[in-house]
CSV table of C-alpha atoms and ligand atoms in Angstrom, one decimal:
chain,number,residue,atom,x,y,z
A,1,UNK,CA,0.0,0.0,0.0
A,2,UNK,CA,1.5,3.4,-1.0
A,3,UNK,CA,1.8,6.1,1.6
A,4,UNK,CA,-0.2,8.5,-0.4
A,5,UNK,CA,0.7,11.1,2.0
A,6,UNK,CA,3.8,11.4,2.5
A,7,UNK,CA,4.1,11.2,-1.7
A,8,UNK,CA,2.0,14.6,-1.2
A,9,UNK,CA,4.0,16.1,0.9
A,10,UNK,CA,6.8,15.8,3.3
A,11,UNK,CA,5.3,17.8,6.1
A,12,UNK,CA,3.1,16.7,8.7
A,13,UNK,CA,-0.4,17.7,9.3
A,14,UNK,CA,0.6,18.9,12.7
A,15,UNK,CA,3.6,20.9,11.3
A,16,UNK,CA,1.5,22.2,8.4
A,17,UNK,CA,-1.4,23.7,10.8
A,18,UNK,CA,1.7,25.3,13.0
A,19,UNK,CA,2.6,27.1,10.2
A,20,UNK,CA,-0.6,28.5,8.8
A,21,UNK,CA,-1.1,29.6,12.4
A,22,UNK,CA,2.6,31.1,12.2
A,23,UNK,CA,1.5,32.8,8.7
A,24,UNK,CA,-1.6,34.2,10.6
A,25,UNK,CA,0.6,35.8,13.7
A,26,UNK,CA,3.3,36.9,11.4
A,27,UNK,CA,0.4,38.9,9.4
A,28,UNK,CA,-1.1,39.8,12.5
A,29,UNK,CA,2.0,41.5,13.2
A,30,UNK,CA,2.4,43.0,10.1
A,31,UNK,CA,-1.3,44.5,10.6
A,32,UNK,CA,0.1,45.8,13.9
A,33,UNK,CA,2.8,47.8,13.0
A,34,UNK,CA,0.9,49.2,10.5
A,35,UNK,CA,-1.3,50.8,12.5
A,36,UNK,CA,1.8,51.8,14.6
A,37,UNK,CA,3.2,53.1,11.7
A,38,UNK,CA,-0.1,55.3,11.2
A,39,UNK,CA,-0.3,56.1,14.5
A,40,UNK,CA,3.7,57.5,14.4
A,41,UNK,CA,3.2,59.2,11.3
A,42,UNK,CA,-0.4,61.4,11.9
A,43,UNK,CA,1.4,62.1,15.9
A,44,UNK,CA,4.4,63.9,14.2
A,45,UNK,CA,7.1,61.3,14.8
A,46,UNK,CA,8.1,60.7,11.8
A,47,UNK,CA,11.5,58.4,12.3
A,48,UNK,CA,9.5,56.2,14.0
A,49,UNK,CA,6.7,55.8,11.3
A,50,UNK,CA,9.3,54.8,8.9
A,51,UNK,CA,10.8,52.3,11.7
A,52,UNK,CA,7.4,50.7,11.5
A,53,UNK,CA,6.4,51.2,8.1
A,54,UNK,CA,9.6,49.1,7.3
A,55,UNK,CA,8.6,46.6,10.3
A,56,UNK,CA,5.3,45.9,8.6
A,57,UNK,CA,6.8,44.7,5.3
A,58,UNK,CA,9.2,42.5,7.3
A,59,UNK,CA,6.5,40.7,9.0
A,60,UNK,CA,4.7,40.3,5.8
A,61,UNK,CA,8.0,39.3,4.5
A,62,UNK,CA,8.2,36.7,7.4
A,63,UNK,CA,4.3,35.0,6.8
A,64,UNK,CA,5.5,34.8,2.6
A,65,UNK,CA,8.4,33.1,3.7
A,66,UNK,CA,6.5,30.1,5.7
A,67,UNK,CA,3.9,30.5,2.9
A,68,UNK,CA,6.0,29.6,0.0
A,69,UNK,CA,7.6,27.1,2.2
A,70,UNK,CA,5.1,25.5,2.8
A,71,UNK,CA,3.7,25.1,-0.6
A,72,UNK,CA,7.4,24.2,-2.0
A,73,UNK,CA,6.7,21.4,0.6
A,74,UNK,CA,3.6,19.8,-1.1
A,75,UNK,CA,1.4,21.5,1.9
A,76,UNK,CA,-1.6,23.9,2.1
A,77,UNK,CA,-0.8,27.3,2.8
A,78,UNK,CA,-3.8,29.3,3.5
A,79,UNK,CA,-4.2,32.7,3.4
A,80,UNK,CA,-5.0,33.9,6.6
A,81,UNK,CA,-7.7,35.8,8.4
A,82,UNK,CA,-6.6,39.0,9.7
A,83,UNK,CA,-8.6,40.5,12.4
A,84,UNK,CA,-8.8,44.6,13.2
A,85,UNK,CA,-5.8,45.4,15.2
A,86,UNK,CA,-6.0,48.1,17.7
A,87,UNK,CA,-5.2,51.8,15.8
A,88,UNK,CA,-4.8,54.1,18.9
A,89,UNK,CA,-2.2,54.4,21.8
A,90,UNK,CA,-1.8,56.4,24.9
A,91,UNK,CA,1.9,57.3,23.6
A,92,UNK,CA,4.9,56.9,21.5
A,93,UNK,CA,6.5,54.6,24.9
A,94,UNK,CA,3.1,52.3,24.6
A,95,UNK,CA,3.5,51.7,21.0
A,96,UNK,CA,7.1,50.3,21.4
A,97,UNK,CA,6.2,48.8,24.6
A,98,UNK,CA,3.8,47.1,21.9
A,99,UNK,CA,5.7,46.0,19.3
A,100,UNK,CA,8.2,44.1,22.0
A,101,UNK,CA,4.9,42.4,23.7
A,102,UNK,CA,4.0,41.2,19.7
A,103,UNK,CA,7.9,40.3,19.4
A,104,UNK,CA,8.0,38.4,22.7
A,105,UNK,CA,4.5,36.3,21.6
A,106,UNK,CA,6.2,35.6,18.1
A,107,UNK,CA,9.6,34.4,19.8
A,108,UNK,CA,7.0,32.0,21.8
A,109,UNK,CA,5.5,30.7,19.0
A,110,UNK,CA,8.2,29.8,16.8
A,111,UNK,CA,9.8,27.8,19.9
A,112,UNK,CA,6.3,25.9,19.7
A,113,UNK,CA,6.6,25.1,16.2
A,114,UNK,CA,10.3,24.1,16.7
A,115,UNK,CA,9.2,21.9,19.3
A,116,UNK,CA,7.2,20.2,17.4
A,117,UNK,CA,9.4,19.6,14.5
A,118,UNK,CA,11.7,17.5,16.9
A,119,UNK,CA,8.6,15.6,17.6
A,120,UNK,CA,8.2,15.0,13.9
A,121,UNK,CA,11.4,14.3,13.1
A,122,UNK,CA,11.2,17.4,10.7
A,123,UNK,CA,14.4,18.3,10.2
A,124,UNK,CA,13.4,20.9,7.0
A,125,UNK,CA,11.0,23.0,9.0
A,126,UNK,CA,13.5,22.7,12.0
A,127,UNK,CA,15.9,24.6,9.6
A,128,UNK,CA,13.6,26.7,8.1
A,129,UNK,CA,12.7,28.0,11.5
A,130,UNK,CA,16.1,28.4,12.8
A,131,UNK,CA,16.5,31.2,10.5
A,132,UNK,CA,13.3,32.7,12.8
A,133,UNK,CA,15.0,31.9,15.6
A,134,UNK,CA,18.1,34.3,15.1
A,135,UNK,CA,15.7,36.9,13.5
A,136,UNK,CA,13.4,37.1,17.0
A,137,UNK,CA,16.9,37.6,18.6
A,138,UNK,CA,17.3,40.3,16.8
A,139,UNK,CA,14.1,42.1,16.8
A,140,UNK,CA,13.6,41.7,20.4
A,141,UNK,CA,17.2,42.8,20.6
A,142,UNK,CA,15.9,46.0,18.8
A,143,UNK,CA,12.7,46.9,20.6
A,144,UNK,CA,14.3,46.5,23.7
A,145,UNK,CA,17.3,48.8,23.0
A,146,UNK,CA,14.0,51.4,21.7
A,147,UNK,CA,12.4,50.9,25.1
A,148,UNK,CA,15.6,51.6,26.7
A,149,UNK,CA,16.1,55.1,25.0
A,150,UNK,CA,12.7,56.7,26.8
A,151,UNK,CA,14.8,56.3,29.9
A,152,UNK,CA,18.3,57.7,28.4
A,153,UNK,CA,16.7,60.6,26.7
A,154,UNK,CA,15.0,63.4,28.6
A,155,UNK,CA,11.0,63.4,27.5
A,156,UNK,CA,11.2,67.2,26.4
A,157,UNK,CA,14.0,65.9,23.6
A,158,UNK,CA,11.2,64.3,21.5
A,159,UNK,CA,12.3,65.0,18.3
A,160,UNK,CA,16.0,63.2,19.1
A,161,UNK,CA,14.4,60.6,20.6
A,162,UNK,CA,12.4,59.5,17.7
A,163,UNK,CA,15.0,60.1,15.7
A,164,UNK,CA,16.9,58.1,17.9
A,165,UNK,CA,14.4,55.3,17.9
A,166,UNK,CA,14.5,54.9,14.0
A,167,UNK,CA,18.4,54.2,14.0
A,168,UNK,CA,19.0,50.8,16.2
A,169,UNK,CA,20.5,48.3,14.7
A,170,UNK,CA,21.3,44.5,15.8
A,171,UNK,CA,24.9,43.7,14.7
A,172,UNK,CA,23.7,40.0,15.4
A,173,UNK,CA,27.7,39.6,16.9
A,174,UNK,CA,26.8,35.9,19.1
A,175,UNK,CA,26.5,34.5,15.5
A,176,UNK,CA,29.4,36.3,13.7
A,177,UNK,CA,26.6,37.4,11.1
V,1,UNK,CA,-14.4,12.8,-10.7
V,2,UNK,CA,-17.1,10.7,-9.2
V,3,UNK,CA,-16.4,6.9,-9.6
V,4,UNK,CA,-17.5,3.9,-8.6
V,5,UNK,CA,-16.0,2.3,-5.4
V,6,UNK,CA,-17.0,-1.4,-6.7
V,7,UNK,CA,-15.0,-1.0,-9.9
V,8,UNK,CA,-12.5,0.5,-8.6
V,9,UNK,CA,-12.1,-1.5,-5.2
V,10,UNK,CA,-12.5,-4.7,-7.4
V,11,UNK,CA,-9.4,-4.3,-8.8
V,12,UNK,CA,-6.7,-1.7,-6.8
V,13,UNK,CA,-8.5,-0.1,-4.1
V,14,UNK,CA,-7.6,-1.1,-0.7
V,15,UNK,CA,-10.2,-0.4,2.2
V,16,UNK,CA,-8.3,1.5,5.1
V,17,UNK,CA,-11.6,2.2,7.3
V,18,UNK,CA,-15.2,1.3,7.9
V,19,UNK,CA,-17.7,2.8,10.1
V,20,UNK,CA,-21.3,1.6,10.4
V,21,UNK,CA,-22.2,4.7,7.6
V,22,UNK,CA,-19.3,4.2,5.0
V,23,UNK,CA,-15.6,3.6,4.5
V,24,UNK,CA,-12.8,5.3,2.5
V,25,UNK,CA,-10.5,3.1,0.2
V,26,UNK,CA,-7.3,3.6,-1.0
V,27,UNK,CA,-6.5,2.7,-4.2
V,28,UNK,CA,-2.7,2.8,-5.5
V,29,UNK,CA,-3.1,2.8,-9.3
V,30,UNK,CA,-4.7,6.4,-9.3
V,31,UNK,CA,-3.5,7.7,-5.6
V,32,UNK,CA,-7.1,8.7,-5.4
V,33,UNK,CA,-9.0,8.2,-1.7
V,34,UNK,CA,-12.6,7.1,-2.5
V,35,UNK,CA,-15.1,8.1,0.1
V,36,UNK,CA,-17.6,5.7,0.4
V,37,UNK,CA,-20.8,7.7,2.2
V,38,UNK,CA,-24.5,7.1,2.5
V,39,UNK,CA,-24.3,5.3,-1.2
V,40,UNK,CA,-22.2,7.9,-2.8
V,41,UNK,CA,-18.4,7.2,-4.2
V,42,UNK,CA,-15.9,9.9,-4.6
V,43,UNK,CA,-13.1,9.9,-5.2
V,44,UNK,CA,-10.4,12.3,-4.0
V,45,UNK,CA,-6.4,13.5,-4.7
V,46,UNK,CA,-5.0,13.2,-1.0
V,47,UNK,CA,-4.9,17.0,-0.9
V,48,UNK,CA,-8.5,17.0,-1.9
V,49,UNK,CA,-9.1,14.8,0.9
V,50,UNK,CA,-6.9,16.8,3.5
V,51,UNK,CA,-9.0,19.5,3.0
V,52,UNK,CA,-12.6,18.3,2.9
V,53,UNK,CA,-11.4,17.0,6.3
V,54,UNK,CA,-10.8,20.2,7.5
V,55,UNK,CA,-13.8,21.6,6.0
V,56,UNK,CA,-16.0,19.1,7.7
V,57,UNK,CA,-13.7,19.6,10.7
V,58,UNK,CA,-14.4,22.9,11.3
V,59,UNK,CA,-18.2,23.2,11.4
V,60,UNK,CA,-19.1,24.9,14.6
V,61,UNK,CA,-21.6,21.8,15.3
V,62,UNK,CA,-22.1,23.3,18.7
V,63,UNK,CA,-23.7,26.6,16.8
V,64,UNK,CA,-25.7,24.2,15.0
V,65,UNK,CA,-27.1,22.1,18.2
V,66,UNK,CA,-27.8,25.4,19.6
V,67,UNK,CA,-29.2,27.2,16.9
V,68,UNK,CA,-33.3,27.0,15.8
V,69,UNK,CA,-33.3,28.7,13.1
V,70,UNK,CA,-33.7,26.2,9.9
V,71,UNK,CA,-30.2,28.2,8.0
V,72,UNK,CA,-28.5,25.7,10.6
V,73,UNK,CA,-30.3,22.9,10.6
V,74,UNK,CA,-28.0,21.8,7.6
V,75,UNK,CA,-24.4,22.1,6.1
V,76,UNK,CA,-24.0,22.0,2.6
V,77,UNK,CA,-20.3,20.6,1.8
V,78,UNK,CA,-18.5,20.6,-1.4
V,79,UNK,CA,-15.5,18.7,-1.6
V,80,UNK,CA,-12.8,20.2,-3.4
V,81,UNK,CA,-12.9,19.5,-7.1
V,82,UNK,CA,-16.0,17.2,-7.4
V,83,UNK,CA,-19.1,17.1,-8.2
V,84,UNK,CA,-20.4,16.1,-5.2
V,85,UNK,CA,-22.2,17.9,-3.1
V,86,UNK,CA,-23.1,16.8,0.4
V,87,UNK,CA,-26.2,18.4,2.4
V,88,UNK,CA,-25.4,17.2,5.7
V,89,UNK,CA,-27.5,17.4,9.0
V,90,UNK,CA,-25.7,17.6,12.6
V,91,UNK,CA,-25.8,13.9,13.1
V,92,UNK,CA,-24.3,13.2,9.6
V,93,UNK,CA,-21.4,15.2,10.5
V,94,UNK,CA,-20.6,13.7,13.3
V,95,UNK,CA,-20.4,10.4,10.9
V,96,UNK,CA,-18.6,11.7,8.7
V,97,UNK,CA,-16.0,13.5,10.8
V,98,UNK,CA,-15.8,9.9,12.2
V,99,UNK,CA,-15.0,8.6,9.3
V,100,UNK,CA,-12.9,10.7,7.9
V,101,UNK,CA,-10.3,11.3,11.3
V,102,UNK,CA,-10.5,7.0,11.4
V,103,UNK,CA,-9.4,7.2,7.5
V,104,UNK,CA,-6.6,10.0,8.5
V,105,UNK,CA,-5.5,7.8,11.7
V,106,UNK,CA,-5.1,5.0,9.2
V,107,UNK,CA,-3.0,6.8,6.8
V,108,UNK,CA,-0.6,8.0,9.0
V,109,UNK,CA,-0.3,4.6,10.7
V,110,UNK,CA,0.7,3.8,7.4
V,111,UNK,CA,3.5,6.5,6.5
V,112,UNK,CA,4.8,5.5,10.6
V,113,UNK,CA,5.0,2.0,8.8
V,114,UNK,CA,7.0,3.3,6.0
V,115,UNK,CA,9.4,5.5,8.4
V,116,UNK,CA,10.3,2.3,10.2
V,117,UNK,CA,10.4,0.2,6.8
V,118,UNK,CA,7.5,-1.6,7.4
V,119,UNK,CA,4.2,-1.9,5.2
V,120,UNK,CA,0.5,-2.3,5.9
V,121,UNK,CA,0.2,-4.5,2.5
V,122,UNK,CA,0.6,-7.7,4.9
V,123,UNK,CA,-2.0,-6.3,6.9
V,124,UNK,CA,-4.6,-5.3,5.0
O,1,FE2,FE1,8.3,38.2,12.2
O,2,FE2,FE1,9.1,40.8,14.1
């Protein structure tokens, strides 16, 4: 008797629903930012707008990636459901508080998913999501260092601190990047 | 494509699961699934199948048992790529998710087999 399933596709049910869900969050984020990004740019803080502006197309980057993944893979990718994301904020500290909360969640997740690819024996995935791994390192690295800043810079500098904000980078230096 | 399970089970088609309301066969020479359900036959690509699992997986059956209005006293299900079309009532569903899950269970006893370079051909 053939196994008709695995000649479909070399990735678990259990591994394919983990990623659609990933595809979801990562859009999710996406979504977020975007209103951050709105939020930033009608408030006057411009640097910051394009901080997020340039975080939503990452994340969207990051829900293509699993997406073409896993249809390279033989699986199902589906096109998530995006629900309304919140649009307004108390102030610039509560939107990067924000964006570390969603970075923190994702980390979470993509440790799930790794743990069940060990399960699996899915080595491919395992790979696949390594390459998320060091990227959460980075962006939690990032929004971090930006929450960090409200605390190093007096609040009646707001123009340097958004400016500020815009310009951490992540040299990535425990991985010799 | 809608075909008939007795031609094709006659000759290639392997039966992997059997409740008291139908059964699914395998058969190898067209890697199709045929669903065998309430005197229909149809037959489906394993992606096909994959998916009208999860379409008959996800009815929120609870909303229907709770429900009165007559919009839920039925699902209408289409598999993917058939002609079929299935008008199902709460009970039904609960049939054919059994079905269905039992068919899955099977297959992926059967790739487990394979990983361990065993078959189910002995067996069934
Ligand atoms: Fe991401
Ligand atoms: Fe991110």
């Amino acid at each position: 008797m053939k196994d008709l399933v695995r000649l479909r596709t070399s990735v678990k049910e259990s591994v394919e629903l983990a990623l659609n869900q990933q595809i979801q969050m990562e859009m999710v984020s996406s979504s977020k930012y975007l209103a951050m990004a709105g939020w930033c740019d009608r408030n006057g803080f411009d640097y910051s707008a394009g901080f997020f502006y340039k975080q939503s197309e990452e994340e969207r980057s990051h829900a293509m990636k699993i997406f073409h993944y896993l249809s390279d893979q033989g699986g199902t990718a589906h096109s998530p459901e995006v629900p309304a994301v919140e649009q307004e904020f108390d102030s610039l500290r509560a939107v990067f508080e924000g964006a570390l909360e969603q970075e923190i969640a994702v980390t979470d997740s993509i440790n799930r998913i790794i743990v069940i690819c060990r399960r699996e024996n899915d080595f491919a995935t395992d790979e696949l999501m390594k390459w998320f791994v060091k990227e959460q390192m980075e962006e939690e690295y990032i929004a971090r260092r930006c929450l960090d800043l409200f605390d190093q810079i007096p609040a009646d500098q707001i123009f340097e601190l958004d400016k500020q904000l815009a310009s951490v980078t992540y040299d990535g230096a425990p991985f010799g990047e | 494509m809608i075909v008939s399970a007795r031609t094709t089970s006659s000759a290639h088609a392997v039966e992997i699961f059997r409740t008291e309301r139908g059964a699914v066969y395998q058969c190898d020479a067209t890697q199709r699934l045929i669903l065998d359900f309430w005197d229909t036959h149809t037959a489906l690509s394993t992606r096909d199948f994959a998916q009208f699992r999860r379409m008959v997986n996800t009815i929120d059956v609870q909303q229907m048992a709770l429900s009165t209005g007559s919009a839920y006293d039925v699902e209408i299900l289409a598999p993917p790529r058939s002609e079929r079309c299935y008008v199902l009532t709460l009970c039904e569903i609960i049939h054919l998710r059994e079905l269905l899950n039992g068919s899955q269970l099977m297959l992926d006893l059967n790739s487990m087999l394979r990983e361990c370079g065993c078959s189910l051909t002995s067996i069934a």
